Coordinates of C-alpha atoms in Angstrom, one line a residue:
M1146 CA -30.4 -55.2 14.1
A1147 CA -33.3 -53.3 12.4
T1148 CA -33.4 -53.5 8.6
G1149 CA -34.6 -50.0 7.7
W1150 CA -36.4 -51.3 5.0
G1151 CA -39.8 -52.5 6.8
S1152 CA -42.3 -49.9 5.2
L1153 CA -40.8 -50.5 1.6
L1154 CA -41.5 -54.2 2.0
Q1155 CA -45.0 -53.6 2.3
D1156 CA -45.8 -51.8 -1.2
E1157 CA -46.2 -55.0 -3.7
Q1158 CA -46.9 -52.6 -7.0
Q1159 CA -43.7 -50.6 -5.8
L1160 CA -41.6 -54.2 -5.2
E1161 CA -42.6 -55.2 -8.8
E1162 CA -41.5 -52.0 -10.1
L1163 CA -38.2 -52.0 -8.3
T1164 CA -37.6 -55.8 -9.2
R1165 CA -37.6 -55.0 -12.9
Q1166 CA -35.1 -52.1 -12.2
A1167 CA -32.9 -54.0 -10.2
V1168 CA -32.8 -57.0 -12.4
D1169 CA -32.1 -55.0 -15.5
R1170 CA -29.2 -52.9 -13.7
A1171 CA -27.9 -56.2 -12.3
L1172 CA -27.6 -57.3 -15.7
A1173 CA -26.0 -54.3 -17.3
E1174 CA -23.4 -54.3 -14.5
G1175 CA -22.4 -58.0 -14.8
V1176 CA -23.9 -59.6 -11.9
L1177 CA -24.4 -62.8 -14.3
L1178 CA -24.2 -66.6 -13.9
R1179 CA -24.5 -69.2 -16.9
T1180 CA -27.6 -71.1 -16.6
S1181 CA -27.9 -74.5 -15.1
Q1182 CA -29.3 -75.8 -18.4
E1183 CA -25.9 -74.7 -20.4
P1184 CA -23.4 -74.3 -17.6
S1185 CA -20.6 -74.6 -20.4
S1186 CA -21.7 -71.8 -22.5
S1187 CA -22.1 -68.0 -21.9
D1188 CA -24.7 -67.9 -25.2
V1189 CA -27.1 -67.5 -22.6
V1190 CA -27.0 -66.3 -18.9
S1191 CA -29.0 -64.8 -16.4
Y1192 CA -28.5 -62.9 -13.2
A1193 CA -27.2 -64.2 -10.0
P1194 CA -29.5 -64.2 -7.3
F1195 CA -29.2 -61.4 -4.9
T1196 CA -31.2 -59.3 -2.4
L1197 CA -33.3 -56.1 -3.5
F1198 CA -32.1 -53.9 -0.9
P1199 CA -28.6 -53.9 0.8
S1200 CA -28.0 -55.8 4.1
L1201 CA -27.2 -53.4 7.0
V1202 CA -24.0 -54.2 9.0
P1203 CA -23.0 -52.6 12.3
S1204 CA -20.2 -50.5 11.8
A1205 CA -18.3 -51.6 14.7
L1206 CA -18.3 -55.4 13.6
L1207 CA -17.3 -54.2 10.2
E1208 CA -14.5 -52.6 11.5
Q1209 CA -13.7 -55.4 13.5
A1210 CA -14.0 -57.8 10.8
Y1211 CA -11.6 -55.6 8.6
A1212 CA -9.0 -55.6 11.6
V1213 CA -8.8 -59.0 12.5
Q1214 CA -8.3 -60.3 8.5
M1215 CA -4.9 -59.3 8.9
D1216 CA -4.4 -61.7 11.8
F1217 CA -6.2 -64.0 9.9
N1218 CA -3.8 -64.0 6.9
L1219 CA -0.9 -64.3 9.6
L1220 CA -2.4 -67.4 10.9
V1221 CA -3.4 -69.5 7.9
D1222 CA 0.2 -68.5 6.3
A1223 CA 2.0 -69.7 9.8
V1224 CA -0.5 -72.9 10.1
S1225 CA 0.5 -73.7 6.3
Q1226 CA 4.0 -73.7 7.3
N1227 CA 3.8 -75.8 10.2
A1228 CA 4.2 -79.4 8.8
A1229 CA 4.1 -81.0 12.3
F1230 CA 0.8 -79.1 13.7
L1231 CA -0.8 -80.1 10.4
E1232 CA 0.1 -83.4 10.9
Q1233 CA -0.9 -84.1 14.5
T1234 CA -4.1 -82.0 13.6
L1235 CA -4.9 -84.5 11.0
S1236 CA -3.8 -87.6 12.1
S1237 CA -7.5 -88.9 13.1
T1238 CA -9.4 -87.2 10.1
I1239 CA -7.2 -88.5 7.3
K1240 CA -7.9 -92.5 8.6
R1241 CA -11.5 -91.9 7.9
D1242 CA -11.7 -88.9 5.1
N1243 CA -10.2 -90.3 1.9
F1244 CA -10.3 -86.8 0.2
T1245 CA -8.4 -85.0 3.3
A1246 CA -6.2 -88.1 3.1
H1247 CA -5.2 -87.6 -0.6
L1248 CA -4.3 -83.8 0.0
F1249 CA -2.5 -84.8 2.9
D1250 CA -0.6 -87.6 1.2
I1251 CA 0.5 -85.0 -1.6
H1252 CA 1.6 -82.7 1.1
K1253 CA 3.9 -85.4 2.6
Q1254 CA 5.1 -86.1 -1.0
V1255 CA 6.3 -82.2 -1.7
L1256 CA 8.0 -82.1 2.0
K1257 CA 9.9 -85.4 1.3
E1258 CA 11.1 -84.2 -2.2
G1259 CA 11.3 -80.3 -1.1
I1260 CA 9.2 -77.5 -1.5
A1261 CA 10.4 -75.8 -5.0
Q1262 CA 8.2 -72.8 -4.4
T1263 CA 9.8 -69.8 -3.0
V1264 CA 6.8 -67.6 -3.5
F1265 CA 3.5 -68.1 -1.6
L1266 CA 0.3 -66.7 -2.3
G1267 CA -2.8 -66.6 0.1
L1268 CA -6.5 -65.7 -1.1
N1269 CA -8.8 -66.6 1.4
R1270 CA -12.3 -65.3 2.6
S1271 CA -13.2 -65.4 6.1
D1272 CA -17.2 -65.5 6.2
Y1273 CA -19.1 -64.4 9.8
M1274 CA -22.6 -64.2 11.3
F1275 CA -23.8 -61.6 13.7
Q1276 CA -24.4 -63.6 17.1
R1277 CA -27.7 -62.0 18.9
N1278 CA -26.8 -62.0 22.3
T1279 CA -29.4 -61.9 25.5
D1280 CA -28.7 -58.2 26.1
G1281 CA -30.1 -57.5 22.2
S1282 CA -26.3 -56.7 21.0
A1283 CA -24.4 -58.4 18.2
A1284 CA -21.0 -60.2 18.2
L1285 CA -19.1 -60.9 15.1
K1286 CA -18.7 -65.0 15.1
Q1287 CA -16.8 -66.6 12.2
I1288 CA -18.3 -69.5 10.3
E1289 CA -15.4 -70.9 8.6
I1290 CA -12.3 -69.6 6.5
N1291 CA -12.4 -70.6 2.8
T1292 CA -8.5 -70.7 1.5
I1293 CA -9.2 -72.4 -1.5
S1294 CA -11.1 -70.9 -4.7
A1295 CA -12.9 -68.3 -2.5
S1296 CA -15.4 -66.9 -4.6
F1297 CA -17.6 -64.0 -5.5
G1298 CA -15.2 -61.4 -5.2
G1299 CA -16.1 -60.5 -9.2
L1300 CA -19.6 -60.2 -8.7
A1301 CA -19.6 -58.7 -5.1
S1302 CA -17.6 -55.8 -7.1
R1303 CA -20.7 -55.3 -9.3
T1304 CA -23.6 -55.4 -6.6
P1305 CA -23.1 -52.0 -4.6
A1306 CA -23.9 -50.2 -8.3
V1307 CA -27.4 -52.1 -8.2
H1308 CA -28.2 -51.3 -4.7
R1309 CA -27.3 -47.8 -5.3
H1310 CA -29.4 -47.5 -8.1
V1311 CA -32.5 -49.2 -6.2
L1312 CA -32.3 -46.6 -3.5
N1313 CA -32.0 -43.6 -6.0
V1314 CA -34.9 -44.8 -7.8
L1315 CA -36.9 -44.3 -4.5
G1316 CA -35.6 -41.4 -4.3
K1317 CA -33.3 -42.3 -1.0
T1318 CA -30.0 -40.6 -2.2
K1319 CA -28.6 -40.3 1.4
E1320 CA -29.2 -44.0 1.9
A1321 CA -27.5 -44.8 -1.4
A1322 CA -24.6 -42.8 -0.8
K1323 CA -24.1 -45.0 2.2
V1324 CA -23.7 -48.1 0.2
L1325 CA -20.0 -48.9 0.7
S1326 CA -17.7 -49.0 -2.7
N1327 CA -16.4 -52.8 -2.8
N1328 CA -13.9 -53.7 -5.4
P1329 CA -12.5 -57.3 -4.0
S1330 CA -11.6 -58.5 -7.5
K1331 CA -9.2 -55.6 -8.0
G1332 CA -7.7 -56.7 -4.5
L1333 CA -7.4 -60.3 -5.4
A1334 CA -5.8 -59.5 -8.9
M1335 CA -3.4 -57.1 -7.0
G1336 CA -2.1 -60.2 -5.0
I1337 CA -2.1 -62.7 -8.0
A1338 CA -0.2 -59.7 -9.8
K1339 CA 2.5 -59.2 -7.0
A1340 CA 3.1 -63.1 -6.7
W1341 CA 3.7 -62.9 -10.6
E1342 CA 6.3 -60.2 -10.6
L1343 CA 7.9 -61.8 -7.7
Y1344 CA 8.4 -65.5 -9.4
G1345 CA 10.5 -63.2 -12.2
S1346 CA 9.6 -64.1 -15.7
A1347 CA 7.9 -61.5 -17.7
N1348 CA 6.7 -64.0 -20.2
A1349 CA 5.3 -66.8 -17.8
R1350 CA 1.5 -67.1 -17.4
V1351 CA -1.1 -67.3 -14.7
L1352 CA -2.7 -70.6 -15.0
L1353 CA -6.4 -70.6 -13.6
I1354 CA -7.7 -74.6 -13.0
A1355 CA -11.4 -74.2 -13.9
Q1356 CA -14.1 -77.0 -14.1
E1357 CA -15.2 -77.5 -17.5
K1358 CA -19.3 -76.7 -16.3
E1359 CA -18.4 -73.4 -14.5
R1360 CA -21.6 -71.4 -14.0
N1361 CA -19.7 -68.8 -12.0
I1362 CA -17.4 -68.1 -15.0
F1363 CA -18.1 -64.2 -15.1
D1364 CA -16.8 -63.8 -11.5
Q1365 CA -13.6 -65.4 -12.3
R1366 CA -13.6 -63.0 -15.5
A1367 CA -13.3 -60.2 -13.4
I1368 CA -10.1 -61.1 -11.8
E1369 CA -8.5 -62.2 -15.4
N1370 CA -9.5 -58.8 -16.4
E1371 CA -8.0 -57.0 -14.0
L1372 CA -4.5 -58.8 -14.5
L1373 CA -5.1 -58.6 -18.5
A1374 CA -5.1 -54.8 -17.6
R1375 CA -1.7 -55.1 -15.7
N1376 CA -0.1 -56.9 -19.0
I1377 CA -0.6 -60.2 -17.0
H1378 CA -1.6 -63.1 -19.3
V1379 CA -4.3 -65.7 -18.0
I1380 CA -4.7 -69.1 -19.4
R1381 CA -7.9 -71.1 -18.3
R1382 CA -7.3 -75.0 -18.3
K1383 CA -9.0 -78.3 -16.5
F1384 CA -7.0 -80.8 -14.8
E1385 CA -7.2 -83.2 -17.4
D1386 CA -5.7 -80.6 -19.6
V1387 CA -2.6 -80.5 -17.2
A1388 CA -2.2 -84.4 -17.1
E1389 CA -2.0 -84.4 -20.8
K1390 CA -0.2 -81.4 -21.5
G1391 CA 1.6 -80.2 -18.2
S1392 CA 5.3 -80.8 -17.6
L1393 CA 8.5 -79.8 -15.4
D1394 CA 12.0 -78.9 -16.8
Q1395 CA 14.8 -79.8 -14.5
D1396 CA 14.4 -76.8 -12.5
R1397 CA 10.7 -78.1 -11.7
R1398 CA 9.5 -75.1 -13.6
L1399 CA 5.9 -75.4 -14.5
F1400 CA 5.1 -75.4 -18.6
M1401 CA 1.7 -75.6 -19.8
D1402 CA 1.4 -76.0 -23.6
G1403 CA 5.0 -74.7 -24.1
Q1404 CA 4.5 -71.5 -21.9
E1405 CA 5.8 -71.2 -18.4
V1406 CA 3.5 -70.6 -15.8
A1407 CA 4.4 -68.4 -12.7
V1408 CA 1.2 -68.7 -10.7
V1409 CA -1.4 -71.3 -10.3
Y1410 CA -4.8 -70.1 -9.1
F1411 CA -7.6 -73.0 -8.2
R1412 CA -11.0 -72.6 -9.0
D1413 CA -11.5 -76.2 -8.7
G1414 CA -10.0 -79.0 -6.6
Y1415 CA -11.8 -78.2 -3.1
M1416 CA -14.5 -81.5 -3.6
P1417 CA -13.6 -85.0 -4.1
S1418 CA -15.9 -85.1 -7.0
H1419 CA -13.3 -82.8 -8.6
Y1420 CA -10.7 -85.3 -8.8
S1421 CA -10.2 -88.4 -10.8
L1422 CA -7.1 -90.6 -10.7
Q1423 CA -5.7 -88.6 -13.5
N1424 CA -6.9 -85.4 -11.7
W1425 CA -5.0 -86.2 -8.5
E1426 CA -2.0 -86.7 -10.5
A1427 CA -2.0 -83.1 -12.2
R1428 CA -2.4 -81.9 -8.8
L1429 CA 0.6 -83.5 -7.7
L1430 CA 2.6 -82.2 -11.1
L1431 CA 1.2 -78.9 -10.2
E1432 CA 2.3 -78.9 -6.5
R1433 CA 5.9 -80.4 -7.4
S1434 CA 6.5 -77.2 -9.4
C1435 CA 8.1 -74.1 -8.6
A1436 CA 5.1 -71.9 -10.0
V1437 CA 3.3 -70.0 -7.1
K1438 CA 0.0 -72.1 -6.0
C1439 CA -3.0 -70.6 -5.1
P1440 CA -3.3 -72.2 -2.5
D1441 CA -0.2 -74.6 -2.4
I1442 CA -1.6 -77.9 -0.9
A1443 CA -0.5 -76.8 3.2
T1444 CA -2.8 -73.7 2.6
Q1445 CA -5.8 -75.9 1.5
L1446 CA -5.1 -78.0 4.4
A1447 CA -4.8 -75.3 6.4
G1448 CA -8.7 -74.2 5.7
T1449 CA -10.2 -77.5 6.8
K1450 CA -12.7 -77.9 9.3
K1451 CA -10.5 -80.0 11.8
V1452 CA -8.0 -77.2 11.7
Q1453 CA -10.6 -74.6 12.5
Q1454 CA -11.5 -76.5 15.3
E1455 CA -8.0 -77.4 16.9
L1456 CA -7.1 -73.6 16.6
S1457 CA -9.9 -72.7 19.0
R1458 CA -8.1 -74.9 21.8
S1459 CA -6.8 -73.1 24.8
G1460 CA -3.3 -71.8 24.1
M1461 CA -3.2 -73.0 20.4
L1462 CA -3.2 -69.4 18.8
E1463 CA 0.0 -68.5 21.3
V1464 CA 2.2 -71.5 19.8
L1465 CA 1.6 -70.3 16.4
L1466 CA 1.4 -66.6 16.7
P1467 CA 4.1 -66.3 19.6
G1468 CA 4.9 -62.6 20.7
Q1469 CA 1.6 -61.4 19.3
P1470 CA -1.3 -61.4 22.4
E1471 CA -3.1 -58.3 20.5
A1472 CA -3.7 -60.9 17.4
V1473 CA -4.6 -63.5 19.4
A1474 CA -7.2 -61.6 21.4
R1475 CA -8.7 -60.3 18.1
L1476 CA -8.9 -64.0 16.8
R1477 CA -10.4 -65.7 19.8
A1478 CA -13.3 -63.0 20.0
T1479 CA -14.4 -64.2 16.7
F1480 CA -14.5 -67.9 17.7
A1481 CA -17.7 -69.7 18.3
G1482 CA -17.8 -72.9 20.2
L1483 CA -15.9 -75.9 18.2
Y1484 CA -15.6 -79.4 19.6
S1485 CA -13.5 -82.2 18.2
L1486 CA -15.3 -85.7 17.8
D1487 CA -12.3 -87.9 17.8
M1488 CA -12.6 -90.9 19.5
G1489 CA -12.4 -90.4 23.3
E1490 CA -14.1 -88.7 26.3
E1491 CA -13.9 -85.5 24.9
G1492 CA -15.6 -86.3 21.4
D1493 CA -18.2 -88.6 23.5
Q1494 CA -19.1 -85.6 25.7
A1495 CA -19.2 -83.4 22.8
I1496 CA -21.9 -85.9 21.1
T1497 CA -23.9 -86.4 24.3
E1498 CA -24.7 -82.5 24.4
A1499 CA -25.5 -82.1 20.8
I1500 CA -27.9 -84.9 21.1
A1501 CA -29.4 -83.6 24.3
A1502 CA -29.6 -79.8 22.5
P1503 CA -29.4 -80.4 18.8
S1504 CA -30.8 -76.8 18.0
C1505 CA -27.6 -75.6 19.8
F1506 CA -25.0 -77.4 17.3
V1507 CA -23.9 -78.0 13.8
L1508 CA -22.3 -81.0 12.6
K1509 CA -19.6 -80.0 9.7
P1510 CA -17.8 -82.5 7.8
Q1511 CA -14.4 -81.8 6.3
R1512 CA -15.8 -80.0 3.0
E1513 CA -16.0 -77.0 1.2
G1514 CA -18.4 -75.6 -1.4
G1515 CA -21.7 -75.2 0.9
G1516 CA -24.7 -77.6 1.6
N1517 CA -23.0 -80.3 3.8
N1518 CA -23.6 -79.3 7.1
L1519 CA -26.3 -81.1 9.1
Y1520 CA -28.8 -79.7 11.6
G1521 CA -31.3 -80.5 14.2
E1522 CA -33.1 -84.0 13.6
E1523 CA -30.6 -84.8 10.7
M1524 CA -27.7 -84.0 12.7
V1525 CA -29.1 -86.0 15.6
K1526 CA -29.4 -89.1 13.4
A1527 CA -26.0 -89.0 11.8
L1528 CA -24.4 -88.5 15.5
E1529 CA -26.4 -91.7 16.8
R1530 CA -24.7 -93.6 13.7
L1531 CA -21.6 -92.2 14.3
K1532 CA -21.2 -92.4 17.8
D1533 CA -19.3 -95.7 18.2
S1534 CA -17.5 -95.3 14.8
E1535 CA -14.3 -93.8 14.0
E1536 CA -15.7 -92.3 11.0
R1537 CA -17.0 -89.3 13.7
A1538 CA -13.2 -88.3 13.5
S1539 CA -14.0 -86.8 9.9
Y1540 CA -16.8 -84.3 11.3
I1541 CA -16.6 -81.5 14.0
L1542 CA -19.5 -80.0 15.9
M1543 CA -19.7 -76.1 16.3
E1544 CA -22.1 -73.8 18.3
K1545 CA -25.0 -72.6 15.9
I1546 CA -24.8 -69.2 15.5
E1547 CA -28.1 -67.4 16.1
P1548 CA -28.2 -64.2 14.0
E1549 CA -31.2 -61.9 14.1
P1550 CA -33.4 -62.3 10.8
F1551 CA -34.5 -59.2 8.7
G1552 CA -36.7 -58.5 6.1
N1553 CA -35.7 -58.6 2.6
C1554 CA -36.9 -59.2 -1.2
L1555 CA -35.1 -62.2 -2.6
L1556 CA -34.6 -62.0 -6.4
R1557 CA -34.0 -65.4 -8.4
P1558 CA -34.4 -66.1 -12.0
G1559 CA -37.4 -68.0 -13.0
S1560 CA -39.1 -67.3 -9.5
P1561 CA -41.2 -64.8 -8.3
A1562 CA -39.5 -61.9 -6.0
R1563 CA -40.5 -62.6 -2.3
V1564 CA -40.4 -60.9 0.9
V1565 CA -38.8 -63.0 3.3
Q1566 CA -37.1 -63.0 6.6
C1567 CA -33.3 -63.6 5.9
I1568 CA -30.0 -64.1 7.9
S1569 CA -27.1 -62.6 6.5
E1570 CA -23.0 -63.7 6.2
L1571 CA -20.6 -61.3 5.6
G1572 CA -17.4 -62.3 4.0
I1573 CA -13.8 -60.5 4.2
F1574 CA -11.4 -61.1 1.4
G1575 CA -7.7 -61.4 2.7
V1576 CA -4.5 -61.3 0.6
Y1577 CA -1.0 -62.1 1.5
V1578 CA 2.1 -62.6 -0.3
R1579 CA 5.3 -64.1 1.4
H1580 CA 8.4 -64.7 -0.6
V1581 CA 11.1 -66.7 0.9
L1582 CA 14.3 -65.3 -0.2
R1583 CA 16.9 -68.4 0.5
R1584 CA 15.3 -72.0 -0.6
S1585 CA 17.1 -73.3 2.5
Y1586 CA 15.5 -71.4 5.3
I1587 CA 12.5 -73.1 6.8
M1588 CA 10.2 -71.5 8.8
D1589 CA 7.7 -73.0 11.4
V1590 CA 6.0 -69.6 11.9
I1591 CA 6.0 -66.3 9.8
L1592 CA 8.8 -63.9 10.5
P1593 CA 8.6 -60.0 10.7
E1594 CA 9.1 -58.1 7.6
S1595 CA 12.3 -56.9 8.3
D1596 CA 13.7 -60.5 8.6
V1597 CA 16.3 -60.5 6.2
N1598 CA 15.2 -64.2 4.9
T1599 CA 11.4 -63.4 4.2
A1600 CA 9.2 -60.7 3.3
L1601 CA 5.5 -60.4 3.8
V1602 CA 3.3 -58.1 1.2
L1603 CA -0.2 -57.9 3.3
L1604 CA -2.6 -56.1 0.6
K1605 CA -6.1 -54.7 0.8
W1606 CA -9.4 -56.8 1.0
G1607 CA -12.8 -56.5 0.1
L1608 CA -16.5 -57.1 1.5
Q1609 CA -19.1 -59.8 0.5
I1610 CA -22.4 -60.0 1.9
T1611 CA -24.6 -62.9 0.8
C1612 CA -28.3 -63.4 2.5
T1613 CA -30.1 -66.5 3.0
Q1614 CA -33.8 -67.2 3.7
V1615 CA -34.8 -68.7 7.0
T1616 CA -36.3 -72.1 7.1

C-alpha cells in the first residue's frame, strides 16, 4: 500500500513546523497521557505518541473489519457461555499458567454458586494487520481480540481532528475531508449505559476498577464524561478499595461505600502484576455479585490466546455458531495460522517448524497489555528451553503476519520527530449487551433476538489505528 506522504516526509523544515502545529493541536484536543515521572497526578501531562500523518487503510479491508465485528461479538459471547468448551480448551494451560488458573478458579466458583447477573456486557477490540500477499494485494488478518480493558477508545476519538488539522495546514483540504469521523468513546459509553439501564436501578453507579498509577486516565475519562452526560455517575476505585469497603447483600447486590453498583467496568485486572491475594479476593466478590461485569470472568477467559488458537481449528466455529455459515466464513477469513503447543505430536511438529523457520512465527504467552511476545532468535531460545517441558502449554504459536511498511513521522514526547518505516494495526471496537430475562434459563450459545428468554443489543463500534516503527 502506498502511503501518499512520500514527498512531504522529505522537507525537514516543513516537518519541524508541522510537528509543532500537530503537537499543539493534540494537546488542545486532549490526546493526553500522564507522565511516567508522575503517573498518579494530572498536574503535569504530555501528549500521547502519535503519527504526524494519518495511516491509509484500503476501503475494502476497512469494510471487511466492520462487517466481521458483529460476528466476533456473537462468537465471544457464545464462548463465554460455553463452560465445557472453556474447561476443555484451557485444561492444559491452567496446569502451567498460574494467572489463567486463578481466573479459571473464580469462574468455577461462580458457576458452582450460580451466576447472579442477568445482564452481560462486552466491550472488546479486535486488532488486525494487513498481510502482504505474493501478488501484491493485502488481506485482513487478526492479531488478537481484547475482551478486558480494551483501551484508546477515548484518545482515538480525538486524533482525527489532529490529522485533519495537519492536512489543512498543508492546504490538502480534500485529503483532510477523507479522514474518517471516529468516536469509539461514545459507542463504548452507549454499551455501558444500556447495561446500566437494563440493570434497573436509577440510583446505582458504574464502578470503574482502575490502577493507582494510571497514565492513560484521559482515555478513561472520555468514557466517564460520556456517561455523566447521560446522568450516569461513575466512581473510580482500586481492587484494594473493593476488598476493604465492598459488600454484597442477601440478593448479591453489590455496594461500594454504601452505594449500589449496577456495572463494574474493568480497566485493571488483565495482568498477573495487578493482583495480590487481597485483589484476587476482591475480584471474586465482584464476580459473585449481580452487577454487570465488563467483562465477567468467563468473557475474560474467552479472550485468552489459547482460546483464540482453539477457535481456528477446523469445525470449531460451526459448533459454537451453528446454522450461521456466512458468519463462520467471515470470521475464518481473518484468521492467521495458529498452533497448539500442548504436549504431543501436534505440539512437537509446531515447535520443529518454528525453530526451522523462526521468521515465520511468533510465540505468544497467555498475557494482555503488549510487550510479551517473542520473535526470531529469542523465540528459538525459548522453544529450545520449553520443548520437553509441560510449561510450553502456556504458550501458543502464531503465523507471523507480514504487512507492508510505509513511511510516516513518529511524534513522541522528549524525542525528536523521526521519519521512519512503520507498520500499522487496525483496531475495531465491538459492543454487545445480552439480557437473560429468566435466571433459570441456561444457554450454550447465543440465541436469536426474537427468543423470549434473551435479548441481544449490538451497538456501533469505533476505529483505532496504531503505528509501530519497524525494527
